[in-house]
Tab-separated table of C-alpha atoms and ligand atoms in Angstrom:
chain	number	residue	atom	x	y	z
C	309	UNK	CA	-0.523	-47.654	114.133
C	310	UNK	CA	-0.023	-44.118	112.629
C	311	UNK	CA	1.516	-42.175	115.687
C	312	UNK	CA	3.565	-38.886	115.447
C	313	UNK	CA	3.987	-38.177	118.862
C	314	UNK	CA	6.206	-35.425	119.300
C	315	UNK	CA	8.481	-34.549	122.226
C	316	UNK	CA	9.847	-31.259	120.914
C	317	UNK	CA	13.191	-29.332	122.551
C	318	UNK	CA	11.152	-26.815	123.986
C	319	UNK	CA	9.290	-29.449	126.407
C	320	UNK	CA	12.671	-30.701	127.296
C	321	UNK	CA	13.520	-27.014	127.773
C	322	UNK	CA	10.240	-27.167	130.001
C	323	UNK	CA	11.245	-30.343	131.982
C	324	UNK	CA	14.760	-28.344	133.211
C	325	UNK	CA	12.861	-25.189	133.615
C	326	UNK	CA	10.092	-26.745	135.474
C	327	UNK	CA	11.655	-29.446	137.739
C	328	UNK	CA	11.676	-27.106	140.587
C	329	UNK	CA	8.995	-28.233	143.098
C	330	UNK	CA	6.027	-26.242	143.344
C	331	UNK	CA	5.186	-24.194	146.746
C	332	UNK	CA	3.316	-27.048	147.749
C	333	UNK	CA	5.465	-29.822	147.207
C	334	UNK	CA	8.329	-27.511	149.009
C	335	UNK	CA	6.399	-27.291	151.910
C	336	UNK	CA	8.230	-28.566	155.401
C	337	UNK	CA	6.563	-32.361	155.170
C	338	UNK	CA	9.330	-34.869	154.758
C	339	UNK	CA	9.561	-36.262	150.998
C	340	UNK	CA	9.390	-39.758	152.199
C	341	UNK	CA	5.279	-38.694	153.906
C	342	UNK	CA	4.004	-36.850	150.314
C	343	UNK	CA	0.871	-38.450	148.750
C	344	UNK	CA	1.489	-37.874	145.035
C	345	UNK	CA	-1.895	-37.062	144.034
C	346	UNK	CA	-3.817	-39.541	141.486
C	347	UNK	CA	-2.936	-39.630	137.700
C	348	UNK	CA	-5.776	-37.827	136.198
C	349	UNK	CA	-7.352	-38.772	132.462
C	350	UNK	CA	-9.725	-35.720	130.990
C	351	UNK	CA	-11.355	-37.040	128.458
C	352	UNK	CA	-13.607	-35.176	125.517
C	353	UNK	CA	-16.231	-36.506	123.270
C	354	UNK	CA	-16.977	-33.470	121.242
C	355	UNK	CA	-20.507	-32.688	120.479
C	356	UNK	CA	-21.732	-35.880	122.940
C	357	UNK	CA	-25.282	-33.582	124.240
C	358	UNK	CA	-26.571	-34.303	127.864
C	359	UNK	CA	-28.958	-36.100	127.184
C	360	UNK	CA	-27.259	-38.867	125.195
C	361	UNK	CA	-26.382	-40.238	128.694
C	362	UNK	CA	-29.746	-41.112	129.242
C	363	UNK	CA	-30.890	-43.313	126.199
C	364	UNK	CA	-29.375	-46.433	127.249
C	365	UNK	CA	-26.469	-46.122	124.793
C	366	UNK	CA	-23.583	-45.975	127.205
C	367	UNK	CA	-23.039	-48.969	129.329
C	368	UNK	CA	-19.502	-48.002	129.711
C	369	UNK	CA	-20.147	-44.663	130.971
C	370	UNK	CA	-22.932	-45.469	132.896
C	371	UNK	CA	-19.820	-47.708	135.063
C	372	UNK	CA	-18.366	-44.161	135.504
C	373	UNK	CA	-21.589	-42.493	136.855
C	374	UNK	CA	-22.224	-45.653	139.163
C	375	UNK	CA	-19.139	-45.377	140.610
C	376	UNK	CA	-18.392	-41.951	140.692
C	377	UNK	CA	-20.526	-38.248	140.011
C	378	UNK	CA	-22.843	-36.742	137.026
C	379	UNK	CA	-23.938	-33.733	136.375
C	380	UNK	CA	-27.219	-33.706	135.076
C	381	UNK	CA	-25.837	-31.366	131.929
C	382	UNK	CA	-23.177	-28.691	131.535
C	383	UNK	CA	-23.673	-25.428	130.629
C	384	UNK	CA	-21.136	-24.681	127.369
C	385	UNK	CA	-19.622	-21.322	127.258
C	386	UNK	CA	-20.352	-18.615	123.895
C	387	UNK	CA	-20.285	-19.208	121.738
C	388	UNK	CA	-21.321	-23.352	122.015
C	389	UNK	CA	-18.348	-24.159	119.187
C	390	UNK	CA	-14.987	-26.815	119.527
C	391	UNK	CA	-12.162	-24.775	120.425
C	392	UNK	CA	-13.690	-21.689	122.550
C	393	UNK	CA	-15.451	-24.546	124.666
C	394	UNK	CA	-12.575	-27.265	125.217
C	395	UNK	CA	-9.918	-23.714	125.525
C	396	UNK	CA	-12.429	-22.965	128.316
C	397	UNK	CA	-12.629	-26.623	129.943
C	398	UNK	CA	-8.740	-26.193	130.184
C	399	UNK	CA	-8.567	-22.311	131.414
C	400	UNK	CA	-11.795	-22.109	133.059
C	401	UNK	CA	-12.090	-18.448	131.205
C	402	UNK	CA	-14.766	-17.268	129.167
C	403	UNK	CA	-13.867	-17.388	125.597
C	404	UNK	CA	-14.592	-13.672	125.711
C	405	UNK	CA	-11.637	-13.521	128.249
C	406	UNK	CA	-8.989	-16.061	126.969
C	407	UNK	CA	-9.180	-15.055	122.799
C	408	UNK	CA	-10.585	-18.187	121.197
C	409	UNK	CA	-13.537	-16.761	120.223
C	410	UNK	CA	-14.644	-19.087	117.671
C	411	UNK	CA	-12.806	-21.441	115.275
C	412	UNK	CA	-12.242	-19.047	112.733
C	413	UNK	CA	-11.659	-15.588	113.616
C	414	UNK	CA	-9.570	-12.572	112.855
C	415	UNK	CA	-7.050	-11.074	114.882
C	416	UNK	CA	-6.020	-7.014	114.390
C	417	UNK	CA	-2.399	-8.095	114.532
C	418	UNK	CA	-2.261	-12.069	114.284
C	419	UNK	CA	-4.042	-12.108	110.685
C	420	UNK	CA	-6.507	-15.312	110.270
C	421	UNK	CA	-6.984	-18.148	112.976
C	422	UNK	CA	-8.389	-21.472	111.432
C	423	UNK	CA	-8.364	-24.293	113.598
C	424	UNK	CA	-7.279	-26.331	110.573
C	425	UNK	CA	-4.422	-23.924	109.813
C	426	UNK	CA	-0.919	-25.809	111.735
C	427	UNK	CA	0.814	-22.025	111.937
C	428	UNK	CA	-2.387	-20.462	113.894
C	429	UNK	CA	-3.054	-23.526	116.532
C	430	UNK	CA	0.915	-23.804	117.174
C	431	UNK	CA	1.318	-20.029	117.586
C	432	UNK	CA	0.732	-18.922	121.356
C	433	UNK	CA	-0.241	-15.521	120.279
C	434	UNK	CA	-3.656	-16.912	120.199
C	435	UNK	CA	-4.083	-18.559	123.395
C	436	UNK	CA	-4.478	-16.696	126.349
C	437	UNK	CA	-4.755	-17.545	129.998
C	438	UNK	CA	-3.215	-20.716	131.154
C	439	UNK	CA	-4.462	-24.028	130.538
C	440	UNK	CA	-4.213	-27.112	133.033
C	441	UNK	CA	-1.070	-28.754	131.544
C	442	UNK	CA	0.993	-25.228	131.669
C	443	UNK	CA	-0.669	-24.815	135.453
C	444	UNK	CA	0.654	-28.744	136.038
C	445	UNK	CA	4.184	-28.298	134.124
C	446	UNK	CA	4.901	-24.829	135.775
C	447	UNK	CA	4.359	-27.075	139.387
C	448	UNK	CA	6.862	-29.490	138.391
C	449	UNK	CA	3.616	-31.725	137.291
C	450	UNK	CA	4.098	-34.013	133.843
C	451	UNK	CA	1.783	-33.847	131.435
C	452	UNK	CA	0.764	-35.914	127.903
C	453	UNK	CA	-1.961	-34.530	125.610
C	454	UNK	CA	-3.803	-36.523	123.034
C	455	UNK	CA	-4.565	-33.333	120.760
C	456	UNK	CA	-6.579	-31.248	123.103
C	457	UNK	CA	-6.981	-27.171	121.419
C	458	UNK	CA	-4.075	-25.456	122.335
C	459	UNK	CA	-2.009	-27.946	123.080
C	460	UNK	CA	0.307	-27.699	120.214
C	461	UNK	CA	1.717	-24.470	120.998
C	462	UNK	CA	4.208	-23.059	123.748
C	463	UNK	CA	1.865	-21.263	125.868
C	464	UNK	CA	4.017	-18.941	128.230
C	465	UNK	CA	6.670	-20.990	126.910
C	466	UNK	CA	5.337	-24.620	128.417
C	467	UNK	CA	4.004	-26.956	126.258
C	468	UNK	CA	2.951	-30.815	127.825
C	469	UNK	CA	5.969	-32.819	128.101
C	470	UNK	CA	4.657	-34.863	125.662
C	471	UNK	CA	1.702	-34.079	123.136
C	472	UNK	CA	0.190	-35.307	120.108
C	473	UNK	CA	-0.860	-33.186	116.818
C	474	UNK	CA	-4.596	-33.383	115.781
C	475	UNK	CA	-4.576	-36.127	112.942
C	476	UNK	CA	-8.362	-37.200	112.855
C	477	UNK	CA	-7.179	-40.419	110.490
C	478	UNK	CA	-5.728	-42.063	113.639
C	479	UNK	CA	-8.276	-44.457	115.051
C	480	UNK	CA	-10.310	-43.852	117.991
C	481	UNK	CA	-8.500	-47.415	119.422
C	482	UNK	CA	-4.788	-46.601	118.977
C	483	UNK	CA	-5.167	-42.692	120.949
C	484	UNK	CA	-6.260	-45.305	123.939
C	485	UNK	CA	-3.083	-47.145	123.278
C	486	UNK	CA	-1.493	-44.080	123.450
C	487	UNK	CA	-2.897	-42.604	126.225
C	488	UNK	CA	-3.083	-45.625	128.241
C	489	UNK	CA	1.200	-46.315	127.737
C	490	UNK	CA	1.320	-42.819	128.802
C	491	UNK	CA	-0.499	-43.277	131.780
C	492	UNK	CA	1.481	-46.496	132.682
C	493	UNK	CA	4.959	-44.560	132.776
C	494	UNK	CA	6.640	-44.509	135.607
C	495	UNK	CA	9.713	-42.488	137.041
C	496	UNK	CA	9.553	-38.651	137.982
C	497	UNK	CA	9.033	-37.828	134.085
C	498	UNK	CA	5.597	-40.041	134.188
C	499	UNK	CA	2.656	-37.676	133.441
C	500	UNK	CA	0.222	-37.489	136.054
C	501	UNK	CA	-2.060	-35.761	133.608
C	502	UNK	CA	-3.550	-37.282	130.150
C	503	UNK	CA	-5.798	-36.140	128.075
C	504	UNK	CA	-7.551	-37.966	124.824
C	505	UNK	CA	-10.363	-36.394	122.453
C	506	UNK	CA	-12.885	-38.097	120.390
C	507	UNK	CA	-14.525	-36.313	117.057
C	508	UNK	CA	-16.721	-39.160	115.610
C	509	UNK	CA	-19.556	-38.020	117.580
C	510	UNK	CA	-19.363	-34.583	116.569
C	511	UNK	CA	-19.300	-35.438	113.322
C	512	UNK	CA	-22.168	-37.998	112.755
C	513	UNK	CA	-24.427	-35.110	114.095
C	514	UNK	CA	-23.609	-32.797	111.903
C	515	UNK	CA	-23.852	-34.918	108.842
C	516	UNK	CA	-27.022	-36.746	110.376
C	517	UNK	CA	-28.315	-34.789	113.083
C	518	UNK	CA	-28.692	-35.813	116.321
C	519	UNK	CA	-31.838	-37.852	115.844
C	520	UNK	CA	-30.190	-40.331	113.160
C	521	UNK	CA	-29.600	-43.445	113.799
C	522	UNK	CA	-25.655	-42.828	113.173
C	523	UNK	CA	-25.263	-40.286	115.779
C	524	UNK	CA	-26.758	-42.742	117.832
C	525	UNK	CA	-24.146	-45.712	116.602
C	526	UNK	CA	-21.178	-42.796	117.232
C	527	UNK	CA	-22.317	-42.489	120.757
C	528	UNK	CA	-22.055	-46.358	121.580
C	529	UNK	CA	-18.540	-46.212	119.781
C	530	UNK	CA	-17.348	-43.789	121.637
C	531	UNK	CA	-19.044	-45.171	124.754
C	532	UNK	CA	-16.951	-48.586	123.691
C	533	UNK	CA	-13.682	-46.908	123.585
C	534	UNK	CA	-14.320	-45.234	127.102
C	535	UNK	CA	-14.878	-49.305	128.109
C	536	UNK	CA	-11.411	-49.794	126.687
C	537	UNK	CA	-10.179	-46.779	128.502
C	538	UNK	CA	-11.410	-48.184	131.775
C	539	UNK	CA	-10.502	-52.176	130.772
C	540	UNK	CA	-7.375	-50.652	129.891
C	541	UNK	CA	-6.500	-48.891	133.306
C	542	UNK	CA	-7.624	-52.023	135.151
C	543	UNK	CA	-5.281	-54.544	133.312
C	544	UNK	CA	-2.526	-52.255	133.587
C	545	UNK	CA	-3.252	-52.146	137.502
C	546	UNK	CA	-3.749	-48.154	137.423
C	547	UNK	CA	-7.551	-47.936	137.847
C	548	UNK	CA	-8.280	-47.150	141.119
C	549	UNK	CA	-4.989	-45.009	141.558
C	550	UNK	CA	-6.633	-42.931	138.536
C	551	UNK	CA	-9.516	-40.580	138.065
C	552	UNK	CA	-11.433	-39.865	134.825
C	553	UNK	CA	-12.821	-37.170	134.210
C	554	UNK	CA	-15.264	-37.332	131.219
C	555	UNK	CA	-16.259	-33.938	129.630
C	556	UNK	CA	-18.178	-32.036	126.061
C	557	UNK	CA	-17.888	-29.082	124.614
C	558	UNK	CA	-21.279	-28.906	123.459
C	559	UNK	CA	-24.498	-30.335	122.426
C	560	UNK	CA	-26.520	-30.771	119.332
C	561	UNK	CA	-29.448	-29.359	117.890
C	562	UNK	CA	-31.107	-30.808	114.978
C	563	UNK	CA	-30.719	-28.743	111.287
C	564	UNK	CA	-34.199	-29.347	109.112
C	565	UNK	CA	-33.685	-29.266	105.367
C	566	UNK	CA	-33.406	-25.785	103.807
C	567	UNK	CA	-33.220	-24.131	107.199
C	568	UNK	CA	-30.202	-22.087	106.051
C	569	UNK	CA	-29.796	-18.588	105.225
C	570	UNK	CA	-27.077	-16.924	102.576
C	571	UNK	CA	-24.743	-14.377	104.720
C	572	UNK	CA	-24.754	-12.188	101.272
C	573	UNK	CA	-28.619	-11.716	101.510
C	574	UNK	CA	-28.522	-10.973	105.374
C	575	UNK	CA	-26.487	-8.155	104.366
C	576	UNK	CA	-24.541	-6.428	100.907
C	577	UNK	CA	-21.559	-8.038	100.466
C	578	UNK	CA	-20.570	-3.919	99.269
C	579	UNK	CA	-21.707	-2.855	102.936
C	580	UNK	CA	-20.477	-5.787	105.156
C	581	UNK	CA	-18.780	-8.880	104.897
C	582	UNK	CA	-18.798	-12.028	106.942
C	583	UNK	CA	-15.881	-13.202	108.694
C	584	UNK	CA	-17.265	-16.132	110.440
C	585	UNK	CA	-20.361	-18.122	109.788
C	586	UNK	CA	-22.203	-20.515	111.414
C	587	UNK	CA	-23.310	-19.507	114.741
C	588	UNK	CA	-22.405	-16.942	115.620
C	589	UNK	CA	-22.335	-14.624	112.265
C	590	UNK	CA	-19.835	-12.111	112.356
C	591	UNK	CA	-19.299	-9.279	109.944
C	592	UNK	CA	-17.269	-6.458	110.003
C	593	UNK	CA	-18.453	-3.076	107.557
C	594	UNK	CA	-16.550	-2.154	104.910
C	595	UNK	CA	-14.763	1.196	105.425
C	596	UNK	CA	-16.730	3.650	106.162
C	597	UNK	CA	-20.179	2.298	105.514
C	598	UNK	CA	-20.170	1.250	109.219
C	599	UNK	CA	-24.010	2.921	109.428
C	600	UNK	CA	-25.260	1.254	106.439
C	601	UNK	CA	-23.435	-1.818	107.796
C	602	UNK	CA	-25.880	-1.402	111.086
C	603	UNK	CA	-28.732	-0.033	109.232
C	604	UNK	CA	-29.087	-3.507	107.759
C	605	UNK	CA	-28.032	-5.809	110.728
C	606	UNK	CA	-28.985	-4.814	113.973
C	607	UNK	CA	-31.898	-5.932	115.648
C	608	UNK	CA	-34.651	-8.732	115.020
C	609	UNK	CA	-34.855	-10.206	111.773
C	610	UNK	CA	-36.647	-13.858	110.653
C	611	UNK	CA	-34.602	-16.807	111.988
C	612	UNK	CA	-31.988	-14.621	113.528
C	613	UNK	CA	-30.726	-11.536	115.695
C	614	UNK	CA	-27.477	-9.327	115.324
C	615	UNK	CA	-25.892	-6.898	118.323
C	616	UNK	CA	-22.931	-4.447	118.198
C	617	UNK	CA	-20.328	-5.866	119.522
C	618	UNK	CA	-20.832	-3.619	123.119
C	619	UNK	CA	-24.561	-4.474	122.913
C	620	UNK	CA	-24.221	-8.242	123.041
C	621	UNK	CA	-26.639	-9.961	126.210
C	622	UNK	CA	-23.317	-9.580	129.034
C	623	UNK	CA	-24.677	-13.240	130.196
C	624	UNK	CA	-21.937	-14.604	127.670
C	625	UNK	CA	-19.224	-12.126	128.509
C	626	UNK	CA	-18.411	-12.168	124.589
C	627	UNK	CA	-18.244	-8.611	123.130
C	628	UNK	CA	-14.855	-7.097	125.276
C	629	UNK	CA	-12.403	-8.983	123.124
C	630	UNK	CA	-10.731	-7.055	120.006
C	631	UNK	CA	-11.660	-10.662	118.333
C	632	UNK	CA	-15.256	-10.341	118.681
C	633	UNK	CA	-16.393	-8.824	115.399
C	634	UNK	CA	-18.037	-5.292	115.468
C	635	UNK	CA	-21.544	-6.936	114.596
C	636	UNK	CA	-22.550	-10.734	115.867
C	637	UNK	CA	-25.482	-12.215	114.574
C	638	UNK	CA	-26.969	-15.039	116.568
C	639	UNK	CA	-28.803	-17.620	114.586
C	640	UNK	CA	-32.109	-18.875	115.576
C	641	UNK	CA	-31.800	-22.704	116.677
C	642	UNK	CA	-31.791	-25.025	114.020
C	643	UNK	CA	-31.261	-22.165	111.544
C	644	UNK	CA	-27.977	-21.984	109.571
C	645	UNK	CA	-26.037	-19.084	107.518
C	646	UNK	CA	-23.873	-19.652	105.466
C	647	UNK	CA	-21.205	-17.440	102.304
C	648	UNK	CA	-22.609	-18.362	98.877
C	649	UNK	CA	-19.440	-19.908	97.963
C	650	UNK	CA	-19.846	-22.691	100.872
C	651	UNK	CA	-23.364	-22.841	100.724
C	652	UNK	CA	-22.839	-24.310	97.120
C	653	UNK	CA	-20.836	-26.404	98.426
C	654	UNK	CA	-22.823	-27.783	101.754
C	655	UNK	CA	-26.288	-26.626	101.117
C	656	UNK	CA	-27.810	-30.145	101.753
C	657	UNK	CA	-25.110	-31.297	103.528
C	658	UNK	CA	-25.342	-30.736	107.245
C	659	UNK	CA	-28.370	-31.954	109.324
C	660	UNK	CA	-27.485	-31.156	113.312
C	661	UNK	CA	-25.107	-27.836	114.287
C	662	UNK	CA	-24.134	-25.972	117.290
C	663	UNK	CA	-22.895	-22.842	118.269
C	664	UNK	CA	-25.781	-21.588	119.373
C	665	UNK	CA	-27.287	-19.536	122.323
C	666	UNK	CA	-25.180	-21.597	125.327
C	667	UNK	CA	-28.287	-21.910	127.628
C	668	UNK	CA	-30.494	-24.166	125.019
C	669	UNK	CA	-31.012	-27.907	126.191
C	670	UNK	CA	-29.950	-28.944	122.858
C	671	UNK	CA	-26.551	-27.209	123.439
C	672	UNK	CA	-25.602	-28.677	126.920
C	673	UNK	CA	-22.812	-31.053	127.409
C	674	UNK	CA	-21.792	-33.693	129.490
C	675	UNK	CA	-19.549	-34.064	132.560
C	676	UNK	CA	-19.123	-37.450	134.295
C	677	UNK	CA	-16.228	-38.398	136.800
C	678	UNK	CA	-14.753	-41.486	139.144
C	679	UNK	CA	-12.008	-42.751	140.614
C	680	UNK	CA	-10.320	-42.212	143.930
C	681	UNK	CA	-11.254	-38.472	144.250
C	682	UNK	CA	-14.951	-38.994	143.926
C	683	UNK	CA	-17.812	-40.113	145.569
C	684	UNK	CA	-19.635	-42.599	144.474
C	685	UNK	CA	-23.325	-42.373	142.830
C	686	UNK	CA	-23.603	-38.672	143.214
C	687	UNK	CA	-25.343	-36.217	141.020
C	688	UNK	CA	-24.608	-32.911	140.526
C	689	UNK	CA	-27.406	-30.206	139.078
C	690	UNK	CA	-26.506	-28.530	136.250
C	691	UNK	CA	-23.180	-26.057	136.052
C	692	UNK	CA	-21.272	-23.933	133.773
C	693	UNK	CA	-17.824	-25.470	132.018
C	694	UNK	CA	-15.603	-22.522	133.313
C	695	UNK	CA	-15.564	-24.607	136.221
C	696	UNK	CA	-14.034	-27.735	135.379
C	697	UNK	CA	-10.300	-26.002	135.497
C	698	UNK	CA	-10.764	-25.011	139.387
C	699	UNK	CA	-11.979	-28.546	139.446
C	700	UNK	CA	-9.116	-30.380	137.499
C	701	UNK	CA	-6.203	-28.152	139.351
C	702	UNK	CA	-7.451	-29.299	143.092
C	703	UNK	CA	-7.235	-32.770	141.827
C	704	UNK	CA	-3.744	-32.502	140.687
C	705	UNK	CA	-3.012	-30.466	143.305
C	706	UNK	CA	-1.477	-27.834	141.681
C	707	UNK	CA	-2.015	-23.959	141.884
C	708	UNK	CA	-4.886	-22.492	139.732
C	709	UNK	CA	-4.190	-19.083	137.661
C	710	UNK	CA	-7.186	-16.317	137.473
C	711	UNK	CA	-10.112	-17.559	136.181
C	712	UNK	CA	-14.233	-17.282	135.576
C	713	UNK	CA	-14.695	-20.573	137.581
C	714	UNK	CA	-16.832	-21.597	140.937
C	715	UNK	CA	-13.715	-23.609	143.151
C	716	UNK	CA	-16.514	-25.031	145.307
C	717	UNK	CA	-19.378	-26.650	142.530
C	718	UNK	CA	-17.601	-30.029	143.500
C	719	UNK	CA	-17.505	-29.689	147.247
C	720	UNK	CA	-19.757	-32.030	148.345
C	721	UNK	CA	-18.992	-34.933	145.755
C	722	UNK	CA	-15.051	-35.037	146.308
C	723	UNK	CA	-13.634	-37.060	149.031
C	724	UNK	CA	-11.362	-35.446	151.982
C	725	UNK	CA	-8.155	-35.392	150.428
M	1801	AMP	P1	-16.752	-27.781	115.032
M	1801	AMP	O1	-17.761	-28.846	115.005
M	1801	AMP	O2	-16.677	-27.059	113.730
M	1801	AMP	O3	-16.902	-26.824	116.178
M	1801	AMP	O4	-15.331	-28.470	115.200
M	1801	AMP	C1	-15.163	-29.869	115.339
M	1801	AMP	C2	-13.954	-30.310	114.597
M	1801	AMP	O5	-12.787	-29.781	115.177
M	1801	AMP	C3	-13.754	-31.807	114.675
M	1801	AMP	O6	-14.420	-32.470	113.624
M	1801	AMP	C4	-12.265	-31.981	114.568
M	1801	AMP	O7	-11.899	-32.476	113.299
M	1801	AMP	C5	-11.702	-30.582	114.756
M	1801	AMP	N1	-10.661	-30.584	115.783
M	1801	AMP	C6	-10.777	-31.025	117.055
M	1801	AMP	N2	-9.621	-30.887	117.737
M	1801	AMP	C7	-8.751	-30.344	116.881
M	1801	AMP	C8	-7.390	-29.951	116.995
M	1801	AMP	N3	-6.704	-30.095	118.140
M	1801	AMP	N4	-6.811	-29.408	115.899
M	1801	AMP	C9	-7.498	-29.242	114.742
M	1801	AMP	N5	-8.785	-29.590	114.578
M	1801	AMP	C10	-9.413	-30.142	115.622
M	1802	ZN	ZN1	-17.188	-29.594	119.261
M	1803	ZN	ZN1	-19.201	-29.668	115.599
């Protein structure tokens, strides 16, 4: 097993800093008459769309929805892309609001962000608002993080008391052994939160799309592993003292060959140049040629549309960041862009993408949950991810900081407390 957990001085910092109880837990009820609330697991299968839950691919799963809630989809935030999407799961912000913006972006003071770049993931410049294992920690809550975005750097000076850094060669089965022994601690240092994240899923769509036959065979691999997640918790004894709460960042949409445009013919590399690609497109004009720079963007073109930055639709809350390029160009579904240089490189290569327009079936996500907090067999209609932090504080019963989400979506599918 190739594990490098890491349990670094500043989490043991954290653990003196935060072992104060929270307002809650200091209330005037004895000690000996306190209900520790249930461990809680979050766990993300990036790039799982909604409607994979409904092709008979997930037996596993489908144990989760019979015993516990659904929501028919989840609405991503903007831009539909990994990190702003799972930062917002954790924050409940906007990624307009809490500075991931997209996975590679540029920063007036902090330089480049890449999320394969160690200095920019582990430096807390980056991430703002407060995610649920600094809300948990800062209440005195443990927490143990299987590589979730953002969890690899000190926000406010709290990282999880224990976390793991993103290494996608570890196999799917040994982060379960992980995050199972982590759930099974006991003593006041036990984490009462866990989280684990998935990839293979993600990645079978983009190489095959999300009609292929191997993002079908991801799904039912990761569906197996959450069946060893929830085997796991039962022969451990934790299950029904758990919940689970299974989340996406995003969907899928399906890429058709050649449906992919060259960022440098969009717009002269002399005029503007591209700073993220993808979807969204941003580009930022070369010094003074900021009218040229507009002259050729903004507006309607074929297969996609650009916006000044204070002109973006305010449905995705997207253009008040500094991040936010001065010009975003939204890409028509199933329509690519791409520089020259990586277009020579992955021309043919990618067949499904996301990032799109948040609101497009083929970019919805999934949320699932069970255990002793939820009802059982209960659907919920479809609702925006900024509310799954509200959601995740009130079942660890720990205060929630500012943010974009709906406290009450859950109301009638959680069980008096
Ligand atoms: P994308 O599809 O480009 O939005 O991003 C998905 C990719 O993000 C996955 O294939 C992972 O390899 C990568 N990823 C997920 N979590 C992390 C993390 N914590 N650190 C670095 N990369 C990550
Ligand atoms: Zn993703
Ligand atoms: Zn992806």
């Amino acid at each position: 097993m190739n594990m490098r957990l890491v349990c670094g001085s500043i989490a043991a910092l954290c653990l003196m800093a935060c072992s104060t109880p929270s307002p809650r837990q200091a209330s005037a009820t004895p000690p000996t008459t306190v209900q520790p609330s249930p461990r809680l697991l979050l766990v993300s299968i990036d790039g799982l769309r909604a409607d994979a839950l409904d092709r008979g691919l997930t037996p596993n799963i489908q144990r989760m929805i019979d015993g516990g809630v659904r929501a028919r989809w989840m609405t991503p935030s903007y831009p539909s892309l990994t990190f702003p999407n799972h930062y917002t799961l954790v924050t409940g912000l906007r990624p307009g609001h809490h500075g991931i913006i997209h996975n590679s972006m540029h920063d007036p003071q902090l330089g480049g962000f890449e999320i394969s770049n160690p200095a920019a993931v582990t430096d807390a410049r980056w991430w703002g608002g407060e995610p649920i294992w600094v809300s948990a920690e800062k209440a005195g809550v443990r927490t143990a993080t299987w590589s979730w975005p953002g969890s690899e750097a000190a926000i406010q000076g709290v990282r999880p008391s224990q976390w793991q850094v993103y290494d996608r060669s570890i196999a799917l089965e040994d982060r379960v052994q992980t995050v199972l022994g982590w759930l099974a601690q006991t003593g006041p240092q036990a984490p009462r939160l866990a989280t684990l994240y998935m990839e293979n899923v993600d990645k079978a769509g983009h190489t095959y799309g999300p009609d292929s036959a191997e993002y079908r065979q991801a799904i039912q691999r990761a569906d197996a592993i959450v069946g060893q997640v929830l085997e796991g918790l039962d022969a451990r004894g934790l299950a029904t003292g758990t919940n689970i709460v299974l989340v996406s960042d995003h969907g899928m949409a399906e890429l058709p060959e050649g449906q992919v445009l060259d960022t440098e013919r969009m717009v002269d590399p002399a005029i503007a140049v591209a700073t993220s690609v993808g979807q969204p497109v941003g580009f930022q004009a070369m010094p003074g040629r900021e009218r040229e720079a507009e002259r050729a963007l903004l507006g309607r073109h074929d297969h996609y549309q650009c916006w000044k930055r204070a002109d973006l639709p305010p449905r995705w809350q997207y253009g008040q960041h500094p991040r936010t390029p001065p010009i975003i160009c939204e890409m028509e579904e199933g329509w690519d862009a791409l520089t020259p240089d990586m277009l020579a490189r992955h021309a043919h290569a990618y067949r499904g993408t996301h990032g799109y327009d948040n609101t497009l079936p083929s970019m919805r996500a999934v949320f699932v949950a069970t255990g002793p907090s939820f009802k059982a067999g209960r659907t919920v209609e479809g609702f925006d991810n900024v509310d799954v932090y509200p959601l995740l504080t009130r079942l660890l019963n720990v205060p929630a900081a500012a943010n974009d989400g709906n406290p009450d979506t859950f109301d009638a599918v959680l069980r008096p407390r």
